[in-house]
Amino acid sequence: MKAKLMPHYEIKEGNLYFLGQRIGDKISELENNNATIDIPEIKRTGNEEKVLVVEAHSDDAALSIGGYLLKSFREKQIQLLDIFSTCGCTVLADLLKTPEEITRYNNLEEGLFSERICAELNMMNLPESFFRYSRWNDPLDVDKDLAYINSVIDDINSYISDGTRQVFFPVGLGHPDHVLLREVCRRLNHNGIITALYEDLPYFSEIPSQELDRILASLRDEGFSEELVEIDVDEKLKLLSIYKTQY
C-alpha cells in the first residue's frame, strides 16, 4: 500500500522528512524519542478543571488542538482518550510490517505527547476503519453501524467521571472514524457537561467548501458556535515532531 503523505511530510533524494527533519532509518530512534522533548513537572492542587479529549487516532489531538492543550494543560487536568488505537497503516511501511508493530510505535508516540501536556492517556484499542471496512475510507452508514456507535458511546461513558467539566470531540470530517465520533457526540448524554468540537486536521482543509458549510450549518443549528483560540505555532510544531510513524 502506498503511503499518503500529508503536507508536513516530504521526500528528498529518497529520504523521508518530517517538518524539515530527516526521519531516522532505525526504529531504535523512536524508542529514544523522549530525548527530543521536555517533560514539564507540575504540582496539581486538585482544583483544576477536568477535561476529556476524545480522538479517533493517536495523532489527532496533537494535530488538531495540540496548541490549545499546550497552552492550557497547567490549568486543566487533561484526560486523553484514543478510540481506534489498533492501527494498520503507517508512513514507515518499509520498517513497520505488522499491525502490532504499527500500533506499538503509534502508542509510544502518543505516550510522549500525553507526557508533554501532563495528560492521563487511555487507549480503547478498537480497530480503525482499515480493519472494519473493505476500504479504510468507505463512508459511514449510520443505520448499519448504529449498534457499533452505541457500543462506543457506552465505552466513552465509562471514562466520564463526576468531575469532568468539558469533553472535546472532533467535528467529524473526512475519515469514517472521525465521522463516527461526530455521531457518538450527537447521541451522548452529556448531563450538563460542556461539549466542544475541534477541527479535524488535515481533513478540515480537504473537504469541499459546500460540504463543509453544510456540516457547520447543521452544527450551528445544534447550538455550537465557532471560537478562535490563540496558540504558539512554533511550540505546536515542535510538539508534532514526536510523530514519526503516522500520517
Coordinates of C-alpha atoms in Angstrom, one line a residue:
M1 CA 0.0 0.0 0.0
K2 CA 1.4 3.4 -1.0
A3 CA 1.5 5.8 1.9
K4 CA -0.3 9.1 1.5
L5 CA 2.0 12.0 2.6
M6 CA 0.4 14.9 4.4
P7 CA 1.8 18.4 3.9
H8 CA 4.2 18.1 6.9
Y9 CA 6.0 15.2 5.2
E10 CA 8.2 15.4 2.1
I11 CA 10.6 13.2 0.2
K12 CA 14.0 14.4 -0.9
E13 CA 16.5 12.2 -2.7
G14 CA 14.7 9.1 -1.5
N15 CA 14.7 10.1 2.2
L16 CA 11.6 10.9 4.2
Y17 CA 11.5 14.3 6.1
F18 CA 9.1 15.4 8.8
L19 CA 8.7 19.2 9.3
G20 CA 12.1 19.5 7.5
Q21 CA 13.9 17.0 9.7
R22 CA 15.0 13.7 8.2
I23 CA 13.4 10.6 9.9
G24 CA 16.0 8.1 11.1
D25 CA 16.4 4.8 9.4
K26 CA 16.5 2.9 12.7
I27 CA 13.4 2.1 14.7
S28 CA 15.6 2.4 17.8
E29 CA 15.4 6.2 17.4
L30 CA 11.7 6.0 18.1
E31 CA 12.4 4.2 21.4
N32 CA 14.6 7.1 22.5
N33 CA 12.3 9.8 21.2
N34 CA 11.8 11.3 24.6
A35 CA 15.2 12.9 24.5
T36 CA 13.9 15.4 22.0
I37 CA 11.1 16.9 24.2
D38 CA 11.0 18.5 27.6
I39 CA 8.6 16.8 30.1
P40 CA 7.3 19.5 32.5
E41 CA 6.9 19.0 36.2
I42 CA 3.8 20.5 37.7
K43 CA 2.1 20.2 41.0
R44 CA -1.7 19.6 40.9
T45 CA -3.9 21.3 43.5
G46 CA -6.9 19.1 42.8
N47 CA -9.0 22.1 41.8
E48 CA -8.1 22.0 38.1
E49 CA -10.9 21.7 35.7
K50 CA -11.1 18.1 34.4
V51 CA -11.2 17.8 30.6
L52 CA -11.7 14.7 28.4
V53 CA -10.3 14.9 24.9
V54 CA -11.7 12.2 22.6
E55 CA -9.7 11.4 19.5
A56 CA -10.2 8.9 16.7
H57 CA -6.4 8.1 16.3
S58 CA -3.3 8.7 18.2
D59 CA -2.1 11.8 16.4
D60 CA -5.5 13.6 16.0
A61 CA -5.4 15.7 19.2
A62 CA -1.8 16.9 18.6
L63 CA -2.6 17.8 15.0
S64 CA -5.9 19.5 15.7
I65 CA -5.7 21.1 19.2
G66 CA -2.1 20.4 20.3
G67 CA -1.5 24.1 20.5
Y68 CA -4.5 24.7 22.7
L69 CA -3.6 21.8 25.0
L70 CA -0.1 23.1 25.3
K71 CA -1.5 26.5 26.3
S72 CA -3.9 25.2 28.9
F73 CA -2.5 22.0 30.5
R74 CA -1.3 23.7 33.6
E75 CA -4.8 25.0 34.4
K76 CA -6.7 21.9 33.3
Q77 CA -6.4 18.2 34.2
I78 CA -6.5 16.6 30.8
Q79 CA -7.6 13.0 30.1
L80 CA -6.8 11.9 26.6
L81 CA -8.9 9.1 25.2
D82 CA -7.7 7.4 22.0
I83 CA -10.6 5.3 20.5
F84 CA -9.4 3.5 17.4
S85 CA -5.8 2.8 18.7
T86 CA -5.4 -0.6 16.9
C87 CA -3.7 0.6 13.7
G88 CA -2.8 -0.9 10.3
C89 CA -1.4 2.0 8.4
T90 CA 1.9 3.8 8.7
V91 CA 4.1 6.2 6.7
L92 CA 7.0 3.9 7.6
A93 CA 5.6 0.8 5.9
D94 CA 9.1 -0.4 4.9
L95 CA 10.1 -0.5 8.6
L96 CA 6.9 -1.5 10.4
K97 CA 5.4 -4.6 8.9
T98 CA 2.6 -5.7 11.2
P99 CA -0.4 -4.1 12.9
E100 CA 1.1 -5.0 16.2
E101 CA 4.3 -3.1 15.4
I102 CA 2.5 -0.1 13.9
T103 CA 0.2 0.1 16.9
R104 CA 3.1 -0.2 19.4
Y105 CA 5.0 2.7 17.9
N106 CA 1.9 4.8 17.4
N107 CA 1.2 4.3 21.1
L108 CA 4.8 5.2 22.0
E109 CA 4.4 8.5 20.2
E110 CA 1.1 9.2 21.8
G111 CA 2.6 8.4 25.2
L112 CA 5.2 11.1 24.7
F113 CA 2.6 13.6 23.6
S114 CA 0.5 12.9 26.7
E115 CA 3.6 13.3 29.0
R116 CA 4.4 16.6 27.4
I117 CA 0.9 18.0 28.2
C118 CA 0.8 16.2 31.6
A119 CA -2.3 14.2 30.5
E120 CA -3.7 10.9 31.5
L121 CA -3.7 8.6 28.4
N122 CA -6.2 5.9 27.9
M123 CA -6.4 3.6 24.8
M124 CA -9.7 1.9 23.9
N125 CA -7.8 -0.3 21.4
L126 CA -10.8 -0.5 19.0
P127 CA -9.8 -1.4 15.4
E128 CA -9.6 1.6 13.0
S129 CA -11.6 1.6 9.8
F130 CA -8.8 -0.1 7.9
F131 CA -9.8 -3.3 9.7
R132 CA -13.6 -2.8 9.8
Y133 CA -14.4 -2.0 6.2
S134 CA -13.4 -3.3 2.8
R135 CA -11.6 0.0 2.3
W136 CA -10.5 2.3 5.1
N137 CA -12.3 5.3 3.6
D138 CA -15.7 3.6 3.0
P139 CA -18.4 6.2 4.1
L140 CA -20.0 5.6 7.4
D141 CA -23.5 4.1 7.2
V142 CA -25.1 5.3 10.4
D143 CA -28.1 3.0 10.3
K144 CA -26.0 0.0 9.6
D145 CA -23.4 0.9 12.2
L146 CA -25.8 2.1 14.9
A147 CA -25.2 -0.8 17.2
Y148 CA -21.4 -0.2 16.9
I149 CA -21.9 3.5 17.6
N150 CA -23.9 2.7 20.7
S151 CA -21.2 0.4 22.0
V152 CA -18.6 3.2 21.5
I153 CA -20.9 5.5 23.4
D154 CA -21.1 3.0 26.3
D155 CA -17.3 2.7 26.3
I156 CA -16.7 6.5 26.3
N157 CA -19.3 7.0 29.1
S158 CA -17.1 4.8 31.3
Y159 CA -14.3 7.4 31.1
I160 CA -16.5 10.4 32.0
S161 CA -16.2 11.0 35.7
D162 CA -18.3 13.1 38.1
G163 CA -15.6 15.8 37.9
T164 CA -15.5 16.0 34.1
R165 CA -16.4 19.6 33.1
Q166 CA -15.7 19.5 29.4
V167 CA -15.5 16.9 26.6
F168 CA -13.8 17.6 23.3
F169 CA -14.8 15.7 20.1
P170 CA -13.6 16.1 16.5
V171 CA -16.1 17.9 14.2
G172 CA -16.1 14.6 12.2
L173 CA -14.8 15.2 8.7
G174 CA -13.3 13.1 6.0
H175 CA -12.2 9.9 7.8
P176 CA -15.0 7.5 8.7
D177 CA -13.7 7.1 12.2
H178 CA -13.9 10.8 12.7
V179 CA -17.5 10.9 11.2
L180 CA -18.4 8.1 13.6
L181 CA -17.2 10.1 16.6
R182 CA -19.4 13.0 15.5
E183 CA -22.4 10.7 15.6
V184 CA -21.3 9.5 19.0
C185 CA -21.1 13.1 20.2
R186 CA -24.6 13.8 19.0
R187 CA -26.0 10.8 20.8
L188 CA -24.0 11.0 24.0
N189 CA -25.9 12.1 27.1
H190 CA -23.8 15.0 28.2
N191 CA -25.6 15.6 31.5
G192 CA -24.6 19.3 31.7
I193 CA -21.0 18.7 30.6
I194 CA -19.7 21.4 28.1
T195 CA -19.1 19.8 24.7
A196 CA -16.6 21.3 22.3
L197 CA -15.7 20.2 18.8
Y198 CA -12.3 20.7 17.3
E199 CA -11.3 21.0 13.6
D200 CA -10.1 17.7 12.2
L201 CA -6.7 18.3 10.7
P202 CA -5.8 17.8 7.9
Y203 CA -9.3 16.8 6.8
F204 CA -10.8 20.1 7.6
S205 CA -8.8 21.7 4.8
E206 CA -9.6 18.9 2.3
I207 CA -13.4 19.0 2.5
P208 CA -15.2 20.8 -0.4
S209 CA -16.4 24.2 0.8
Q210 CA -20.1 23.5 0.1
E211 CA -19.9 20.2 2.1
L212 CA -18.1 22.0 4.9
D213 CA -20.6 24.8 5.0
R214 CA -23.4 22.3 5.2
I215 CA -21.9 20.4 8.2
L216 CA -21.0 23.6 10.1
A217 CA -24.5 25.0 9.5
S218 CA -26.0 21.8 11.0
L219 CA -23.8 22.1 14.0
R220 CA -24.8 25.7 14.5
D221 CA -28.4 24.6 14.4
E222 CA -27.5 22.2 17.3
G223 CA -26.1 25.1 19.3
F224 CA -22.4 25.0 18.5
S225 CA -20.6 28.2 17.7
E226 CA -17.0 29.0 16.5
E227 CA -14.3 30.2 18.8
L228 CA -10.8 31.2 17.9
V229 CA -8.0 30.3 20.3
E230 CA -4.6 31.9 20.1
I231 CA -1.7 29.5 20.2
D232 CA 2.1 29.4 19.9
V233 CA 2.5 27.8 16.5
D234 CA 6.2 27.2 16.9
E235 CA 5.6 25.2 20.1
K236 CA 2.9 23.2 18.4
L237 CA 5.2 22.3 15.5
K238 CA 7.9 21.3 18.0
L239 CA 5.3 19.0 19.6
L240 CA 4.4 17.4 16.3
S241 CA 8.0 16.3 15.8
I242 CA 7.1 13.5 18.2
Y243 CA 5.1 11.8 15.5
K244 CA 7.3 9.8 13.1
T245 CA 5.2 6.7 12.2
Q246 CA 1.9 8.3 11.5
Y247 CA 0.3 10.3 8.7

